[in-house]
PDB file of C-alpha atoms in Angstrom:
ATOM      1  CA  UNK A  22     113.367 155.231 105.817  1.00  0.00           C
ATOM      2  CA  UNK A  23     115.756 153.459 103.428  1.00  0.00           C
ATOM      3  CA  UNK A  24     117.997 152.342 106.292  1.00  0.00           C
ATOM      4  CA  UNK A  25     115.005 151.104 108.258  1.00  0.00           C
ATOM      5  CA  UNK A  26     113.766 149.099 105.254  1.00  0.00           C
ATOM      6  CA  UNK A  27     117.234 147.622 104.791  1.00  0.00           C
ATOM      7  CA  UNK A  28     117.376 146.689 108.488  1.00  0.00           C
ATOM      8  CA  UNK A  29     114.030 144.914 108.284  1.00  0.00           C
ATOM      9  CA  UNK A  30     115.089 143.093 105.127  1.00  0.00           C
ATOM     10  CA  UNK A  31     118.272 141.833 106.772  1.00  0.00           C
ATOM     11  CA  UNK A  32     116.349 140.766 109.892  1.00  0.00           C
ATOM     12  CA  UNK A  33     113.910 138.745 107.797  1.00  0.00           C
ATOM     13  CA  UNK A  34     116.829 137.278 105.873  1.00  0.00           C
ATOM     14  CA  UNK A  35     118.537 136.058 109.045  1.00  0.00           C
ATOM     15  CA  UNK A  36     115.317 134.630 110.486  1.00  0.00           C
ATOM     16  CA  UNK A  37     114.573 132.469 107.421  1.00  0.00           C
ATOM     17  CA  UNK A  38     114.738 128.658 107.781  1.00  0.00           C
ATOM     18  CA  UNK A  39     116.448 128.228 104.378  1.00  0.00           C
ATOM     19  CA  UNK A  40     119.716 129.402 102.897  1.00  0.00           C
ATOM     20  CA  UNK A  41     119.231 132.784 101.185  1.00  0.00           C
ATOM     21  CA  UNK A  42     121.825 134.137  98.752  1.00  0.00           C
ATOM     22  CA  UNK A  43     121.553 137.510  96.993  1.00  0.00           C
ATOM     23  CA  UNK A  44     123.568 137.908  93.779  1.00  0.00           C
ATOM     24  CA  UNK A  45     124.067 140.863  91.454  1.00  0.00           C
ATOM     25  CA  UNK A  46     123.641 141.026  87.673  1.00  0.00           C
ATOM     26  CA  UNK A  47     127.117 139.540  87.243  1.00  0.00           C
ATOM     27  CA  UNK A  48     126.105 136.512  89.368  1.00  0.00           C
ATOM     28  CA  UNK A  49     128.404 137.523  92.225  1.00  0.00           C
ATOM     29  CA  UNK A  50     127.276 137.038  95.815  1.00  0.00           C
ATOM     30  CA  UNK A  51     126.447 140.280  97.637  1.00  0.00           C
ATOM     31  CA  UNK A  52     124.612 138.990 100.716  1.00  0.00           C
ATOM     32  CA  UNK A  53     123.944 135.707 102.538  1.00  0.00           C
ATOM     33  CA  UNK A  54     122.184 134.716 105.754  1.00  0.00           C
ATOM     34  CA  UNK A  55     123.297 132.543 108.668  1.00  0.00           C
ATOM     35  CA  UNK A  56     121.537 129.466 107.285  1.00  0.00           C
ATOM     36  CA  UNK A  57     123.689 129.702 104.149  1.00  0.00           C
ATOM     37  CA  UNK A  58     126.769 129.375 106.341  1.00  0.00           C
ATOM     38  CA  UNK A  59     125.256 126.356 108.109  1.00  0.00           C
ATOM     39  CA  UNK A  60     124.149 124.580 104.919  1.00  0.00           C
ATOM     40  CA  UNK A  61     127.198 125.206 102.719  1.00  0.00           C
ATOM     41  CA  UNK A  62     129.906 125.362 105.406  1.00  0.00           C
ATOM     42  CA  UNK A  63     131.374 128.726 104.331  1.00  0.00           C
ATOM     43  CA  UNK A  64     131.655 131.758 106.611  1.00  0.00           C
ATOM     44  CA  UNK A  65     129.916 134.648 104.887  1.00  0.00           C
ATOM     45  CA  UNK A  66     133.168 136.534 104.591  1.00  0.00           C
ATOM     46  CA  UNK A  67     134.397 133.879 102.148  1.00  0.00           C
ATOM     47  CA  UNK A  68     131.233 134.075 100.049  1.00  0.00           C
ATOM     48  CA  UNK A  69     130.574 137.783  99.507  1.00  0.00           C
ATOM     49  CA  UNK A  70     132.112 138.856  96.212  1.00  0.00           C
ATOM     50  CA  UNK A  71     132.472 135.304  94.924  1.00  0.00           C
ATOM     51  CA  UNK A  72     130.561 133.915  91.897  1.00  0.00           C
ATOM     52  CA  UNK A  73     127.435 131.975  92.819  1.00  0.00           C
ATOM     53  CA  UNK A  74     128.874 128.947  90.986  1.00  0.00           C
ATOM     54  CA  UNK A  75     131.097 128.441  94.035  1.00  0.00           C
ATOM     55  CA  UNK A  76     128.079 126.760  95.682  1.00  0.00           C
ATOM     56  CA  UNK A  77     127.484 124.172  92.950  1.00  0.00           C
ATOM     57  CA  UNK A  78     129.477 121.239  91.504  1.00  0.00           C
ATOM     58  CA  UNK A  79     132.063 122.249  88.908  1.00  0.00           C
ATOM     59  CA  UNK A  80     130.428 120.157  86.163  1.00  0.00           C
ATOM     60  CA  UNK A  81     127.330 122.378  86.325  1.00  0.00           C
ATOM     61  CA  UNK A  82     129.030 125.769  86.534  1.00  0.00           C
ATOM     62  CA  UNK A  83     129.416 126.555  82.825  1.00  0.00           C
ATOM     63  CA  UNK A  84     125.801 125.656  82.069  1.00  0.00           C
ATOM     64  CA  UNK A  85     124.625 127.770  84.992  1.00  0.00           C
ATOM     65  CA  UNK A  86     126.422 130.851  83.681  1.00  0.00           C
ATOM     66  CA  UNK A  87     124.453 130.549  80.450  1.00  0.00           C
ATOM     67  CA  UNK A  88     121.176 130.037  82.315  1.00  0.00           C
ATOM     68  CA  UNK A  89     121.883 133.049  84.532  1.00  0.00           C
ATOM     69  CA  UNK A  90     122.384 135.252  81.490  1.00  0.00           C
ATOM     70  CA  UNK A  91     119.084 134.007  80.070  1.00  0.00           C
ATOM     71  CA  UNK A  92     117.269 134.611  83.358  1.00  0.00           C
ATOM     72  CA  UNK A  93     118.487 138.209  83.538  1.00  0.00           C
ATOM     73  CA  UNK A  94     116.810 138.965  80.201  1.00  0.00           C
ATOM     74  CA  UNK A  95     113.386 138.038  81.647  1.00  0.00           C
ATOM     75  CA  UNK A  96     113.628 137.797  85.456  1.00  0.00           C
ATOM     76  CA  UNK A  97     110.610 136.417  87.311  1.00  0.00           C
ATOM     77  CA  UNK A  98     109.739 134.372  90.381  1.00  0.00           C
ATOM     78  CA  UNK A  99     110.252 130.699  89.545  1.00  0.00           C
ATOM     79  CA  UNK A 100     112.014 127.519  90.707  1.00  0.00           C
ATOM     80  CA  UNK A 101     115.561 127.068  89.464  1.00  0.00           C
ATOM     81  CA  UNK A 102     116.123 124.218  87.014  1.00  0.00           C
ATOM     82  CA  UNK A 103     112.452 123.246  86.903  1.00  0.00           C
ATOM     83  CA  UNK A 104     112.273 119.491  86.334  1.00  0.00           C
ATOM     84  CA  UNK A 105     116.003 118.982  86.964  1.00  0.00           C
ATOM     85  CA  UNK A 106     117.794 117.350  89.889  1.00  0.00           C
ATOM     86  CA  UNK A 107     119.832 120.161  91.476  1.00  0.00           C
ATOM     87  CA  UNK A 108     122.919 119.669  93.632  1.00  0.00           C
ATOM     88  CA  UNK A 109     124.701 122.031  95.998  1.00  0.00           C
ATOM     89  CA  UNK A 110     128.376 121.816  96.959  1.00  0.00           C
ATOM     90  CA  UNK A 111     129.698 122.435 100.467  1.00  0.00           C
ATOM     91  CA  UNK A 112     133.069 123.949 101.283  1.00  0.00           C
ATOM     92  CA  UNK A 113     134.477 120.461 101.930  1.00  0.00           C
ATOM     93  CA  UNK A 114     133.510 119.425  98.377  1.00  0.00           C
ATOM     94  CA  UNK A 115     130.603 117.167  99.382  1.00  0.00           C
ATOM     95  CA  UNK A 116     127.430 117.405  97.317  1.00  0.00           C
ATOM     96  CA  UNK A 117     123.781 117.288  98.383  1.00  0.00           C
ATOM     97  CA  UNK A 118     120.351 117.565  96.693  1.00  0.00           C
ATOM     98  CA  UNK A 119     118.816 121.006  96.877  1.00  0.00           C
ATOM     99  CA  UNK A 120     115.691 122.926  95.850  1.00  0.00           C
ATOM    100  CA  UNK A 121     116.212 126.535  94.732  1.00  0.00           C
ATOM    101  CA  UNK A 122     113.662 129.315  94.157  1.00  0.00           C
ATOM    102  CA  UNK A 123     114.592 132.521  92.328  1.00  0.00           C
ATOM    103  CA  UNK A 124     113.135 136.014  92.767  1.00  0.00           C
ATOM    104  CA  UNK A 125     114.240 139.303  91.140  1.00  0.00           C
ATOM    105  CA  UNK A 126     115.009 142.246  93.434  1.00  0.00           C
ATOM    106  CA  UNK A 127     115.331 145.817  92.130  1.00  0.00           C
ATOM    107  CA  UNK A 128     117.515 148.111  94.265  1.00  0.00           C
ATOM    108  CA  UNK A 129     119.308 151.428  93.803  1.00  0.00           C
ATOM    109  CA  UNK A 130     122.342 149.438  92.632  1.00  0.00           C
ATOM    110  CA  UNK A 131     120.293 147.718  89.927  1.00  0.00           C
ATOM    111  CA  UNK A 132     118.765 144.284  89.483  1.00  0.00           C
ATOM    112  CA  UNK A 133     119.690 141.543  91.939  1.00  0.00           C
ATOM    113  CA  UNK A 134     118.498 137.969  92.300  1.00  0.00           C
ATOM    114  CA  UNK A 135     117.404 136.325  95.562  1.00  0.00           C
ATOM    115  CA  UNK A 136     118.052 132.571  95.573  1.00  0.00           C
ATOM    116  CA  UNK A 137     116.417 130.548  98.360  1.00  0.00           C
ATOM    117  CA  UNK A 138     117.999 127.093  98.725  1.00  0.00           C
ATOM    118  CA  UNK A 139     116.729 124.147 100.779  1.00  0.00           C
ATOM    119  CA  UNK A 140     118.711 121.000 101.606  1.00  0.00           C
ATOM    120  CA  UNK A 141     116.395 118.063 100.737  1.00  0.00           C
ATOM    121  CA  UNK A 142     118.772 115.217 101.630  1.00  0.00           C
ATOM    122  CA  UNK A 143     116.452 113.647 104.222  1.00  0.00           C
ATOM    123  CA  UNK A 144     113.446 113.880 101.911  1.00  0.00           C
ATOM    124  CA  UNK A 145     115.343 112.117  99.114  1.00  0.00           C
ATOM    125  CA  UNK A 146     116.414 109.346 101.485  1.00  0.00           C
ATOM    126  CA  UNK A 147     112.847 108.839 102.645  1.00  0.00           C
ATOM    127  CA  UNK A 148     111.542 108.785  99.063  1.00  0.00           C
ATOM    128  CA  UNK A 149     114.204 106.251  98.063  1.00  0.00           C
ATOM    129  CA  UNK A 150     113.310 104.011 101.020  1.00  0.00           C
ATOM    130  CA  UNK A 151     109.612 104.197 100.137  1.00  0.00           C
ATOM    131  CA  UNK A 152     110.326 103.434  96.466  1.00  0.00           C
ATOM    132  CA  UNK A 153     112.422 100.408  97.488  1.00  0.00           C
ATOM    133  CA  UNK A 154     109.597  99.119  99.678  1.00  0.00           C
ATOM    134  CA  UNK A 155     107.080  99.594  96.855  1.00  0.00           C
ATOM    135  CA  UNK A 156     109.356  97.646  94.494  1.00  0.00           C
ATOM    136  CA  UNK A 157     109.592  94.866  97.071  1.00  0.00           C
ATOM    137  CA  UNK A 158     105.806  94.778  97.322  1.00  0.00           C
ATOM    138  CA  UNK A 159     105.483  94.548  93.536  1.00  0.00           C
ATOM    139  CA  UNK A 160     107.892  91.628  93.464  1.00  0.00           C
ATOM    140  CA  UNK A 161     105.978  89.905  96.233  1.00  0.00           C
ATOM    141  CA  UNK A 162     102.719  90.386  94.353  1.00  0.00           C
ATOM    142  CA  UNK A 163     104.208  88.788  91.232  1.00  0.00           C
ATOM    143  CA  UNK A 164     105.356  85.787  93.247  1.00  0.00           C
ATOM    144  CA  UNK A 165     101.901  85.408  94.726  1.00  0.00           C
ATOM    145  CA  UNK A 166     100.275  85.378  91.300  1.00  0.00           C
ATOM    146  CA  UNK A 167     102.771  82.798  90.077  1.00  0.00           C
ATOM    147  CA  UNK A 168     101.646  80.463  92.828  1.00  0.00           C
ATOM    148  CA  UNK A 169      97.979  81.196  92.121  1.00  0.00           C
ATOM    149  CA  UNK A 170      97.830  78.468  89.450  1.00  0.00           C
ATOM    150  CA  UNK A 171      98.328  75.830  92.143  1.00  0.00           C
ATOM    151  CA  UNK A 172      95.923  77.262  94.696  1.00  0.00           C
ATOM    152  CA  UNK A 173      92.194  77.393  95.116  1.00  0.00           C
ATOM    153  CA  UNK A 174      90.583  80.823  95.372  1.00  0.00           C
ATOM    154  CA  UNK A 175      90.195  80.468  99.142  1.00  0.00           C
ATOM    155  CA  UNK A 176      93.838  79.448  99.613  1.00  0.00           C
ATOM    156  CA  UNK A 177      95.003  82.262  97.357  1.00  0.00           C
ATOM    157  CA  UNK A 178      93.059  84.845  99.357  1.00  0.00           C
ATOM    158  CA  UNK A 179      94.516  83.543 102.617  1.00  0.00           C
ATOM    159  CA  UNK A 180      98.074  83.563 101.217  1.00  0.00           C
ATOM    160  CA  UNK A 181      97.759  87.124  99.904  1.00  0.00           C
ATOM    161  CA  UNK A 182      96.338  88.350 103.186  1.00  0.00           C
ATOM    162  CA  UNK A 183      99.096  86.818 105.318  1.00  0.00           C
ATOM    163  CA  UNK A 184     101.929  87.767 102.928  1.00  0.00           C
ATOM    164  CA  UNK A 185     100.875  91.425 102.720  1.00  0.00           C
ATOM    165  CA  UNK A 186     100.350  92.047 106.443  1.00  0.00           C
ATOM    166  CA  UNK A 187     104.028  92.437 107.362  1.00  0.00           C
ATOM    167  CA  UNK A 188     105.110  94.717 104.473  1.00  0.00           C
ATOM    168  CA  UNK A 189     101.964  96.802 104.955  1.00  0.00           C
ATOM    169  CA  UNK A 190     102.996  97.462 108.546  1.00  0.00           C
ATOM    170  CA  UNK A 191     106.483  98.481 107.390  1.00  0.00           C
ATOM    171  CA  UNK A 192     105.137 100.824 104.704  1.00  0.00           C
ATOM    172  CA  UNK A 193     102.714 102.387 107.168  1.00  0.00           C
ATOM    173  CA  UNK A 194     105.514 103.121 109.646  1.00  0.00           C
ATOM    174  CA  UNK A 195     107.641 104.627 106.877  1.00  0.00           C
ATOM    175  CA  UNK A 196     104.838 106.923 105.739  1.00  0.00           C
ATOM    176  CA  UNK A 197     104.137 108.019 109.308  1.00  0.00           C
ATOM    177  CA  UNK A 198     107.816 108.881 109.646  1.00  0.00           C
ATOM    178  CA  UNK A 199     107.729 110.879 106.396  1.00  0.00           C
ATOM    179  CA  UNK A 200     104.687 112.826 107.559  1.00  0.00           C
ATOM    180  CA  UNK A 201     106.389 113.646 110.846  1.00  0.00           C
ATOM    181  CA  UNK A 202     109.506 114.931 109.062  1.00  0.00           C
ATOM    182  CA  UNK A 203     107.779 117.046 106.398  1.00  0.00           C
ATOM    183  CA  UNK A 204     108.021 120.805 107.174  1.00  0.00           C
ATOM    184  CA  UNK A 205     105.029 123.099 106.765  1.00  0.00           C
ATOM    185  CA  UNK A 206     103.582 125.143 105.199  1.00  0.00           C
ATOM    186  CA  UNK A 207     105.938 125.259 102.205  1.00  0.00           C
ATOM    187  CA  UNK A 208     105.678 121.463 101.862  1.00  0.00           C
ATOM    188  CA  UNK A 209     101.866 121.414 101.696  1.00  0.00           C
ATOM    189  CA  UNK A 210     101.670 119.674  98.325  1.00  0.00           C
ATOM    190  CA  UNK A 211     104.152 116.992  99.291  1.00  0.00           C
ATOM    191  CA  UNK A 212     102.437 116.521 102.646  1.00  0.00           C
ATOM    192  CA  UNK A 213      99.096 116.059 100.874  1.00  0.00           C
ATOM    193  CA  UNK A 214     100.660 113.422  98.622  1.00  0.00           C
ATOM    194  CA  UNK A 215     102.007 111.572 101.643  1.00  0.00           C
ATOM    195  CA  UNK A 216      98.605 111.745 103.343  1.00  0.00           C
ATOM    196  CA  UNK A 217      97.064 110.123 100.264  1.00  0.00           C
ATOM    197  CA  UNK A 218      99.728 107.386 100.419  1.00  0.00           C
ATOM    198  CA  UNK A 219      98.761 106.825 104.051  1.00  0.00           C
ATOM    199  CA  UNK A 220      95.095 106.539 103.059  1.00  0.00           C
ATOM    200  CA  UNK A 221      95.996 104.030 100.362  1.00  0.00           C
ATOM    201  CA  UNK A 222      97.902 101.955 102.909  1.00  0.00           C
ATOM    202  CA  UNK A 223      94.809 101.948 105.112  1.00  0.00           C
ATOM    203  CA  UNK A 224      92.722 100.938 102.109  1.00  0.00           C
ATOM    204  CA  UNK A 225      95.086  98.032 101.406  1.00  0.00           C
ATOM    205  CA  UNK A 226      94.707  96.998 105.023  1.00  0.00           C
ATOM    206  CA  UNK A 227      90.951  96.895 104.518  1.00  0.00           C
ATOM    207  CA  UNK A 228      91.458  94.751 101.419  1.00  0.00           C
ATOM    208  CA  UNK A 229      93.579  92.323 103.428  1.00  0.00           C
ATOM    209  CA  UNK A 230      90.797  92.041 105.975  1.00  0.00           C
ATOM    210  CA  UNK A 231      88.339  91.438 103.134  1.00  0.00           C
ATOM    211  CA  UNK A 232      90.537  88.689 101.700  1.00  0.00           C
ATOM    212  CA  UNK A 233      90.681  86.970 105.075  1.00  0.00           C
ATOM    213  CA  UNK A 234      86.896  87.140 105.267  1.00  0.00           C
ATOM    214  CA  UNK A 235      86.649  85.641 101.796  1.00  0.00           C
ATOM    215  CA  UNK A 236      88.992  82.794 102.747  1.00  0.00           C
ATOM    216  CA  UNK A 237      86.651  81.986 105.659  1.00  0.00           C
ATOM    217  CA  UNK A 238      83.570  82.214 103.413  1.00  0.00           C
ATOM    218  CA  UNK A 239      82.421  85.356 105.211  1.00  0.00           C
ATOM    219  CA  UNK A 240      79.983  87.862 103.735  1.00  0.00           C
ATOM    220  CA  UNK A 241      80.993  91.255 102.322  1.00  0.00           C
ATOM    221  CA  UNK A 242      80.353  94.533 104.161  1.00  0.00           C
ATOM    222  CA  UNK A 243      77.298  95.823 102.280  1.00  0.00           C
ATOM    223  CA  UNK A 244      76.167  99.375 102.983  1.00  0.00           C
ATOM    224  CA  UNK A 245      74.248 102.235 101.357  1.00  0.00           C
ATOM    225  CA  UNK A 246      76.666 104.386  99.348  1.00  0.00           C
ATOM    226  CA  UNK A 247      76.426 107.726  97.563  1.00  0.00           C
ATOM    227  CA  UNK A 248      77.952 107.196  94.114  1.00  0.00           C
ATOM    228  CA  UNK A 249      78.991 110.854  93.788  1.00  0.00           C
ATOM    229  CA  UNK A 250      81.027 110.678  96.982  1.00  0.00           C
ATOM    230  CA  UNK A 251      82.573 107.327  96.091  1.00  0.00           C
ATOM    231  CA  UNK A 252      83.600 108.462  92.595  1.00  0.00           C
ATOM    232  CA  UNK A 253      84.991 111.781  93.850  1.00  0.00           C
ATOM    233  CA  UNK A 254      86.908 110.049  96.646  1.00  0.00           C
ATOM    234  CA  UNK A 255      88.352 107.398  94.344  1.00  0.00           C
ATOM    235  CA  UNK A 256      89.533 110.031  91.851  1.00  0.00           C
ATOM    236  CA  UNK A 257      91.129 111.982  94.700  1.00  0.00           C
ATOM    237  CA  UNK A 258      93.051 108.892  95.809  1.00  0.00           C
ATOM    238  CA  UNK A 259      94.483 108.332  92.308  1.00  0.00           C
ATOM    239  CA  UNK A 260      94.917 112.044  91.543  1.00  0.00           C
ATOM    240  CA  UNK A 261      98.720 111.909  91.397  1.00  0.00           C
ATOM    241  CA  UNK A 262      98.704 108.848  89.117  1.00  0.00           C
ATOM    242  CA  UNK A 263      96.344 110.627  86.721  1.00  0.00           C
ATOM    243  CA  UNK A 264      98.316 113.869  86.738  1.00  0.00           C
ATOM    244  CA  UNK A 265     101.603 112.031  86.121  1.00  0.00           C
ATOM    245  CA  UNK A 266     100.093 110.507  82.965  1.00  0.00           C
ATOM    246  CA  UNK A 267      98.405 113.702  81.757  1.00  0.00           C
ATOM    247  CA  UNK A 268      94.919 112.223  82.226  1.00  0.00           C
ATOM    248  CA  UNK A 269      92.003 114.595  82.837  1.00  0.00           C
ATOM    249  CA  UNK A 270      88.750 113.067  84.127  1.00  0.00           C
ATOM    250  CA  UNK A 271      85.461 114.854  83.449  1.00  0.00           C
ATOM    251  CA  UNK A 272      82.339 113.713  85.297  1.00  0.00           C
ATOM    252  CA  UNK A 273      78.697 114.743  85.291  1.00  0.00           C
ATOM    253  CA  UNK A 274      76.029 113.383  87.620  1.00  0.00           C
ATOM    254  CA  UNK A 275      72.302 113.147  86.833  1.00  0.00           C
ATOM    255  CA  UNK A 276      70.141 114.935  89.422  1.00  0.00           C
ATOM    256  CA  UNK A 277      68.267 111.713  90.246  1.00  0.00           C
ATOM    257  CA  UNK A 278      71.328 109.489  90.767  1.00  0.00           C
ATOM    258  CA  UNK A 279      70.203 106.999  93.434  1.00  0.00           C
ATOM    259  CA  UNK A 280      72.280 105.515  96.274  1.00  0.00           C
ATOM    260  CA  UNK A 281      73.519 101.938  95.838  1.00  0.00           C
ATOM    261  CA  UNK A 282      73.856  98.906  98.070  1.00  0.00           C
ATOM    262  CA  UNK A 283      77.451  97.702  97.725  1.00  0.00           C
ATOM    263  CA  UNK A 284      80.729  96.814  99.379  1.00  0.00           C
ATOM    264  CA  UNK A 285      82.783 100.044  99.350  1.00  0.00           C
ATOM    265  CA  UNK A 286      86.165  98.386  98.715  1.00  0.00           C
ATOM    266  CA  UNK A 287      84.779  96.212  95.941  1.00  0.00           C
ATOM    267  CA  UNK A 288      83.083  99.216  94.342  1.00  0.00           C
ATOM    268  CA  UNK A 289      86.238 101.367  94.411  1.00  0.00           C
TER     269      UNK A 289
END
């Protein structure tokens, strides 16, 4: 039975999409899977028996030894270096961003630690590209407002609409690319965040259309709206902004809250 359990464990280990490294209480590697070889560039024969610090930059190794000792006093399932930017080191010395999850494993030989590592290089590149585009959009918005003093409201609306159309298209394509690259299901939270970004891009597109209508003296899109739904939806769209600032929103609705006649974009 023990051999069969060990065989199943090793089969699951090899089938995993991420690098999996098992270390003993002394932080020495006892087992790795094939993905570890692919990610870090070492054949497993060169890893087994080596300290786990071999897979991280030298400048972090001393600190990690202290953290490992602390973890062994109260082992539990948790991410490694929560809130820190972690880096892995390949055999050729190159470094790359990585996410690591830790889990304790009790065997006949004693306590071991399972470390699951994921290379997040592509995700970081995509996030950096999106952040650069957002910064470009902020700069463009500032320039537009600087010229607002010399423009009438109609001219300003037309300028904003035309200036935002091209970067909006670029941002939309970038977000679609991010969504296509995001793995599932372990990336559910990040995928949800990207879906909200996509919805915000669509909302900005609607605002551009509204600005063009305003510049042509067109009427707003008035419809009957349920305030509960509109408030809940708006809070969902800005959920990540609120959470990042530690803001908690409490809301209560009266039972006789009536619908309203309004333009949805203006109301939000």
